[in-house]
């Protein structure tokens, strides 16, 4: 009967909603920051980035994924170089419409996936603010590790997630944050003082980690505990965190300097995606990106 069918459907829905995640499912989270780009409202680029998580060998398929959405820079924002990106008038209205359509597309694609969480900011809080919002939702007693991923950087080679977790557990005072390079890992004048120094994680658990004093907002992996320390350290988070953390990594590379995944001269492990019109065939506008996050990532 119709009532029996409805009852069965409700029961299935309730069972689905009450799905119990294992400790393995919950030990790692992924935070993806997004902002308006020319290919929106298409979510094609984001889907390509998410599909690349298949390269994270050993990661639970039920890992919690947080997608943040940063709105346009508010009207009247006249500080520093961002002044040129605070759009007004018809151009702004068009971009607001595209952003709204993008958010709708996100909900349509992921709202009914149990392990996806969409966080839409009500004001522009930049990479750091978006990341802080998501990280502060994590319980470090249950979720110990976090990937930070920019929406326009996909993984392009196998990452041994299992070995990274094992190494961070075994050497918490040495391996605090792992970067994934968008180019071959090479020394330069700035990173030489800490470049590939001898430490406990040079070659362990079947992988090599290369120490450096170069911080980056590009994709990286850390403990939730350490990331909360970083956010407390820089105090003002509504900005790219790369600049303040670069200062700390240079002055104290042993503690704040990240390790790069892979041996010297290996890589790259991530690839930059072009967020222009290649993904937005259905778009009717060619307006350029409006937020500094997009500018920083290009």
CSV table of C-alpha atoms in Angstrom, one decimal:
chain,number,residue,atom,x,y,z
A,1,UNK,CA,0.0,0.0,0.0
A,2,UNK,CA,1.0,3.6,-0.3
A,3,UNK,CA,1.2,4.0,3.5
A,4,UNK,CA,3.4,0.9,3.8
A,5,UNK,CA,5.6,2.2,1.1
A,6,UNK,CA,5.9,5.6,2.8
A,7,UNK,CA,6.7,3.9,6.1
A,8,UNK,CA,9.4,1.8,4.5
A,9,UNK,CA,10.9,4.9,2.9
A,10,UNK,CA,10.8,6.8,6.2
A,11,UNK,CA,12.5,3.9,7.9
A,12,UNK,CA,15.2,3.7,5.3
A,13,UNK,CA,15.8,7.5,5.6
A,14,UNK,CA,16.0,7.3,9.3
A,15,UNK,CA,18.5,4.4,9.1
A,16,UNK,CA,20.5,6.4,6.6
A,17,UNK,CA,20.5,9.5,8.8
A,18,UNK,CA,21.6,7.5,11.9
A,19,UNK,CA,24.6,5.9,10.1
A,20,UNK,CA,27.4,5.3,12.6
A,21,UNK,CA,30.8,6.3,11.5
A,22,UNK,CA,33.8,4.3,12.7
A,23,UNK,CA,36.9,5.8,14.3
A,24,UNK,CA,38.7,5.2,11.0
A,25,UNK,CA,36.0,7.2,9.1
A,26,UNK,CA,36.3,10.1,11.5
A,27,UNK,CA,40.1,10.3,12.1
A,28,UNK,CA,40.7,12.6,9.1
A,29,UNK,CA,38.7,15.5,7.6
A,30,UNK,CA,39.2,17.4,4.4
A,31,UNK,CA,38.5,21.1,4.2
A,32,UNK,CA,38.1,22.7,0.8
A,33,UNK,CA,37.9,26.4,0.5
A,34,UNK,CA,36.1,27.9,-2.5
A,35,UNK,CA,35.3,31.4,-3.8
A,36,UNK,CA,33.8,32.8,-6.9
A,37,UNK,CA,35.7,32.1,-10.1
A,38,UNK,CA,34.9,32.7,-13.8
A,39,UNK,CA,33.7,29.1,-14.4
A,40,UNK,CA,31.0,29.3,-11.8
A,41,UNK,CA,28.2,28.4,-11.4
A,42,UNK,CA,29.7,25.2,-12.9
A,43,UNK,CA,31.1,22.9,-10.1
A,44,UNK,CA,33.1,20.9,-12.7
A,45,UNK,CA,36.5,22.1,-11.3
A,46,UNK,CA,35.5,21.3,-7.8
A,47,UNK,CA,34.3,17.8,-8.8
A,48,UNK,CA,37.7,17.2,-10.5
A,49,UNK,CA,39.5,18.2,-7.3
A,50,UNK,CA,37.3,15.9,-5.2
A,51,UNK,CA,37.7,13.0,-7.6
A,52,UNK,CA,41.5,13.4,-7.1
A,53,UNK,CA,41.1,12.3,-3.5
A,54,UNK,CA,41.2,8.8,-4.9
A,55,UNK,CA,45.0,9.4,-4.9
A,56,UNK,CA,45.0,9.5,-1.1
A,57,UNK,CA,45.8,5.8,-0.5
A,58,UNK,CA,44.3,4.5,2.7
A,59,UNK,CA,41.9,7.3,3.3
A,60,UNK,CA,38.4,6.2,4.4
A,61,UNK,CA,35.7,6.7,1.7
A,62,UNK,CA,33.5,8.1,4.5
A,63,UNK,CA,36.0,10.8,5.4
A,64,UNK,CA,34.2,14.0,6.4
A,65,UNK,CA,34.5,16.7,3.7
A,66,UNK,CA,33.9,20.4,4.5
A,67,UNK,CA,33.3,22.7,1.5
A,68,UNK,CA,33.5,26.4,2.4
A,69,UNK,CA,32.1,29.2,0.2
A,70,UNK,CA,33.4,32.8,0.6
A,71,UNK,CA,31.2,35.5,-0.7
A,72,UNK,CA,32.3,38.6,-2.6
A,73,UNK,CA,34.3,41.3,-1.0
A,74,UNK,CA,31.8,43.7,0.6
A,75,UNK,CA,30.9,47.0,-0.9
A,76,UNK,CA,33.0,49.9,0.1
A,77,UNK,CA,36.0,47.7,0.9
A,78,UNK,CA,38.9,50.1,0.2
A,79,UNK,CA,41.9,48.5,2.0
A,80,UNK,CA,45.1,47.8,0.1
A,81,UNK,CA,45.3,46.0,-3.1
A,82,UNK,CA,41.8,44.4,-2.7
A,83,UNK,CA,40.3,47.8,-3.5
A,84,UNK,CA,40.4,47.0,-7.2
A,85,UNK,CA,38.4,43.7,-6.7
A,86,UNK,CA,35.4,45.1,-4.8
A,87,UNK,CA,33.0,45.2,-7.7
A,88,UNK,CA,29.9,47.5,-7.8
A,89,UNK,CA,26.7,48.0,-9.8
A,90,UNK,CA,25.5,45.7,-12.6
A,91,UNK,CA,28.8,43.7,-12.6
A,92,UNK,CA,28.5,42.9,-8.9
A,93,UNK,CA,24.8,41.9,-9.4
A,94,UNK,CA,25.8,39.5,-12.1
A,95,UNK,CA,28.5,38.0,-9.9
A,96,UNK,CA,26.2,37.7,-7.0
A,97,UNK,CA,23.8,35.8,-9.2
A,98,UNK,CA,26.5,33.4,-10.3
A,99,UNK,CA,27.7,32.8,-6.8
A,100,UNK,CA,24.1,32.1,-5.7
A,101,UNK,CA,23.7,29.6,-8.6
A,102,UNK,CA,27.0,28.0,-7.6
A,103,UNK,CA,25.9,27.5,-4.0
A,104,UNK,CA,22.6,26.0,-5.3
A,105,UNK,CA,24.6,23.6,-7.5
A,106,UNK,CA,26.7,22.6,-4.5
A,107,UNK,CA,23.6,21.7,-2.4
A,108,UNK,CA,22.1,19.8,-5.3
A,109,UNK,CA,25.3,17.7,-5.7
A,110,UNK,CA,26.3,17.2,-2.1
A,111,UNK,CA,23.6,18.0,0.4
A,112,UNK,CA,22.3,14.5,0.5
A,113,UNK,CA,25.8,12.9,0.9
A,114,UNK,CA,26.2,12.1,4.6
A,115,UNK,CA,29.9,12.9,4.8
A,116,UNK,CA,29.7,16.3,3.0
A,117,UNK,CA,29.2,19.6,4.9
A,118,UNK,CA,28.7,22.9,3.0
A,119,UNK,CA,29.7,26.0,5.0
A,120,UNK,CA,28.6,29.3,3.3
A,121,UNK,CA,30.0,32.4,4.9
A,122,UNK,CA,27.8,35.5,5.2
A,123,UNK,CA,30.7,37.8,4.8
A,124,UNK,CA,34.1,37.5,3.1
A,125,UNK,CA,36.5,36.0,5.6
A,126,UNK,CA,39.2,34.8,3.2
A,127,UNK,CA,41.1,31.6,3.2
A,128,UNK,CA,42.2,31.8,6.8
A,129,UNK,CA,38.8,32.6,8.2
A,130,UNK,CA,37.1,29.9,6.1
A,131,UNK,CA,39.6,27.4,7.2
A,132,UNK,CA,39.3,28.4,10.8
A,133,UNK,CA,35.5,28.1,10.7
A,134,UNK,CA,35.8,24.5,9.5
A,135,UNK,CA,38.7,23.4,11.7
A,136,UNK,CA,37.0,24.8,14.8
A,137,UNK,CA,34.1,22.5,14.1
A,138,UNK,CA,36.3,19.4,14.4
A,139,UNK,CA,36.7,17.5,17.7
A,140,UNK,CA,40.4,16.8,18.0
A,141,UNK,CA,39.6,13.8,20.3
A,142,UNK,CA,37.9,12.1,17.4
A,143,UNK,CA,39.3,13.8,14.3
A,144,UNK,CA,43.0,14.0,14.7
A,145,UNK,CA,44.1,14.9,11.1
A,146,UNK,CA,43.0,17.4,8.5
A,147,UNK,CA,43.8,18.0,4.8
A,148,UNK,CA,43.5,21.6,3.6
A,149,UNK,CA,42.7,21.7,-0.1
A,150,UNK,CA,42.3,24.7,-2.4
A,151,UNK,CA,39.5,24.2,-4.9
A,152,UNK,CA,41.8,24.7,-7.8
A,153,UNK,CA,44.5,22.3,-6.8
A,154,UNK,CA,43.9,18.6,-7.5
A,155,UNK,CA,46.2,15.7,-6.4
A,156,UNK,CA,47.9,14.1,-9.4
A,157,UNK,CA,50.0,11.3,-7.9
A,158,UNK,CA,49.6,8.7,-5.2
A,159,UNK,CA,49.9,9.9,-1.6
A,160,UNK,CA,50.4,7.3,1.0
A,161,UNK,CA,47.9,8.6,3.5
A,162,UNK,CA,48.3,5.5,5.8
A,163,UNK,CA,52.0,6.0,6.1
A,164,UNK,CA,51.6,9.8,6.8
A,165,UNK,CA,49.2,9.1,9.6
A,166,UNK,CA,51.5,6.4,11.1
A,167,UNK,CA,54.5,8.7,10.9
A,168,UNK,CA,52.7,11.7,12.5
A,169,UNK,CA,51.6,9.4,15.3
A,170,UNK,CA,55.1,8.0,15.8
A,171,UNK,CA,57.0,11.4,15.5
A,172,UNK,CA,54.5,14.1,16.7
A,173,UNK,CA,57.4,16.4,17.6
A,174,UNK,CA,59.0,16.2,14.2
A,175,UNK,CA,56.3,15.8,11.6
A,176,UNK,CA,53.7,18.4,12.2
A,177,UNK,CA,52.6,19.5,8.7
A,178,UNK,CA,53.2,18.0,5.3
A,179,UNK,CA,53.0,20.1,2.1
A,180,UNK,CA,52.3,18.8,-1.4
A,181,UNK,CA,54.3,20.5,-4.1
A,182,UNK,CA,53.0,21.8,-7.4
A,183,UNK,CA,56.4,21.5,-8.8
A,184,UNK,CA,59.5,19.4,-8.4
A,185,UNK,CA,61.0,19.8,-4.8
A,186,UNK,CA,64.2,21.7,-5.1
A,187,UNK,CA,66.4,23.8,-2.8
A,188,UNK,CA,66.7,27.5,-3.2
A,189,UNK,CA,68.4,30.4,-1.4
A,190,UNK,CA,65.4,30.9,0.9
A,191,UNK,CA,64.9,27.4,2.1
A,192,UNK,CA,68.5,26.2,2.3
A,193,UNK,CA,68.9,26.7,6.1
A,194,UNK,CA,66.3,24.0,6.7
A,195,UNK,CA,66.4,22.2,3.4
A,196,UNK,CA,66.3,18.4,3.8
A,197,UNK,CA,67.9,18.4,7.2
A,198,UNK,CA,68.6,15.1,8.9
A,199,UNK,CA,65.7,14.2,11.1
A,200,UNK,CA,63.7,11.2,12.2
A,201,UNK,CA,61.3,11.3,9.2
A,202,UNK,CA,63.8,11.7,6.3
A,203,UNK,CA,62.9,8.2,5.3
A,204,UNK,CA,60.4,6.3,7.4
A,205,UNK,CA,57.4,3.9,6.8
A,206,UNK,CA,58.3,3.6,3.1
A,207,UNK,CA,58.2,7.4,2.3
A,208,UNK,CA,60.5,10.4,2.5
A,209,UNK,CA,59.7,13.8,3.9
A,210,UNK,CA,61.8,16.8,2.9
A,211,UNK,CA,62.1,19.5,5.5
A,212,UNK,CA,61.9,23.1,4.4
A,213,UNK,CA,61.2,26.6,5.8
A,214,UNK,CA,58.8,27.4,3.0
A,215,UNK,CA,55.1,27.6,4.0
A,216,UNK,CA,52.3,27.5,1.4
A,217,UNK,CA,48.5,27.8,1.3
A,218,UNK,CA,48.5,25.1,-1.4
A,219,UNK,CA,47.3,21.7,-0.3
A,220,UNK,CA,48.7,20.3,2.9
A,221,UNK,CA,48.1,17.8,5.8
A,222,UNK,CA,48.4,18.3,9.5
A,223,UNK,CA,47.0,17.3,12.9
A,224,UNK,CA,43.9,19.2,14.0
A,225,UNK,CA,45.8,20.0,17.2
A,226,UNK,CA,48.7,21.7,15.4
A,227,UNK,CA,46.4,23.5,13.0
A,228,UNK,CA,44.5,25.0,16.0
A,229,UNK,CA,47.9,26.1,17.3
A,230,UNK,CA,48.6,27.8,14.0
A,231,UNK,CA,45.3,29.7,14.0
A,232,UNK,CA,45.9,30.9,17.5
A,233,UNK,CA,49.4,31.9,16.6
A,234,UNK,CA,48.5,34.2,13.7
A,235,UNK,CA,45.5,35.7,15.7
A,236,UNK,CA,43.9,37.6,12.8
A,237,UNK,CA,42.8,34.8,10.4
A,238,UNK,CA,40.8,36.7,7.8
A,239,UNK,CA,43.6,36.7,5.3
A,240,UNK,CA,45.8,34.1,3.5
A,241,UNK,CA,47.7,32.4,6.3
A,242,UNK,CA,50.7,31.8,4.1
A,243,UNK,CA,52.3,35.3,4.7
A,244,UNK,CA,52.3,35.2,8.6
A,245,UNK,CA,53.2,31.5,8.7
A,246,UNK,CA,56.1,32.1,6.2
A,247,UNK,CA,57.6,34.5,8.8
A,248,UNK,CA,57.2,31.9,11.6
A,249,UNK,CA,58.6,29.1,9.4
A,250,UNK,CA,61.7,31.1,8.6
A,251,UNK,CA,62.4,32.2,12.2
A,252,UNK,CA,61.7,28.7,13.7
A,253,UNK,CA,61.8,26.2,10.9
A,254,UNK,CA,62.3,23.2,13.3
A,255,UNK,CA,58.8,23.8,14.7
A,256,UNK,CA,56.8,25.7,12.1
A,257,UNK,CA,58.7,24.7,8.9
A,258,UNK,CA,56.7,22.1,7.0
A,259,UNK,CA,57.9,18.9,5.5
A,260,UNK,CA,57.3,18.4,1.8
A,261,UNK,CA,55.9,15.0,0.8
A,262,UNK,CA,58.5,13.1,-1.1
A,263,UNK,CA,62.3,13.1,-1.6
A,264,UNK,CA,64.3,16.0,-3.0
A,265,UNK,CA,63.7,16.5,-6.7
A,266,UNK,CA,60.5,14.4,-6.6
A,267,UNK,CA,57.1,15.6,-7.5
A,268,UNK,CA,54.9,17.4,-8.4
A,269,UNK,CA,52.1,15.9,-6.4
A,270,UNK,CA,49.4,18.5,-7.0
A,271,UNK,CA,48.3,20.3,-10.2
A,272,UNK,CA,46.8,23.7,-10.6
A,273,UNK,CA,43.4,23.8,-12.4
A,274,UNK,CA,42.3,26.8,-14.5
A,275,UNK,CA,39.1,28.2,-13.0
A,276,UNK,CA,38.3,30.2,-16.1
A,277,UNK,CA,35.7,29.3,-18.7
A,278,UNK,CA,37.0,25.8,-19.4
A,279,UNK,CA,34.6,24.3,-16.8
A,280,UNK,CA,31.7,26.8,-17.4
A,281,UNK,CA,30.3,26.0,-20.9
A,282,UNK,CA,26.9,26.7,-19.5
A,283,UNK,CA,27.9,30.1,-18.2
A,284,UNK,CA,26.6,33.3,-19.9
A,285,UNK,CA,29.1,35.6,-18.3
A,286,UNK,CA,32.8,36.0,-18.7
A,287,UNK,CA,33.3,38.1,-15.6
A,288,UNK,CA,36.6,37.6,-13.9
A,289,UNK,CA,37.2,36.4,-10.3
A,290,UNK,CA,36.4,38.8,-7.5
A,291,UNK,CA,38.1,37.8,-4.4
A,292,UNK,CA,41.7,37.9,-3.3
A,293,UNK,CA,41.6,34.1,-2.6
A,294,UNK,CA,41.1,33.5,-6.3
A,295,UNK,CA,43.9,35.9,-7.1
A,296,UNK,CA,46.3,34.2,-4.7
A,297,UNK,CA,45.5,30.8,-6.2
A,298,UNK,CA,46.0,31.7,-9.8
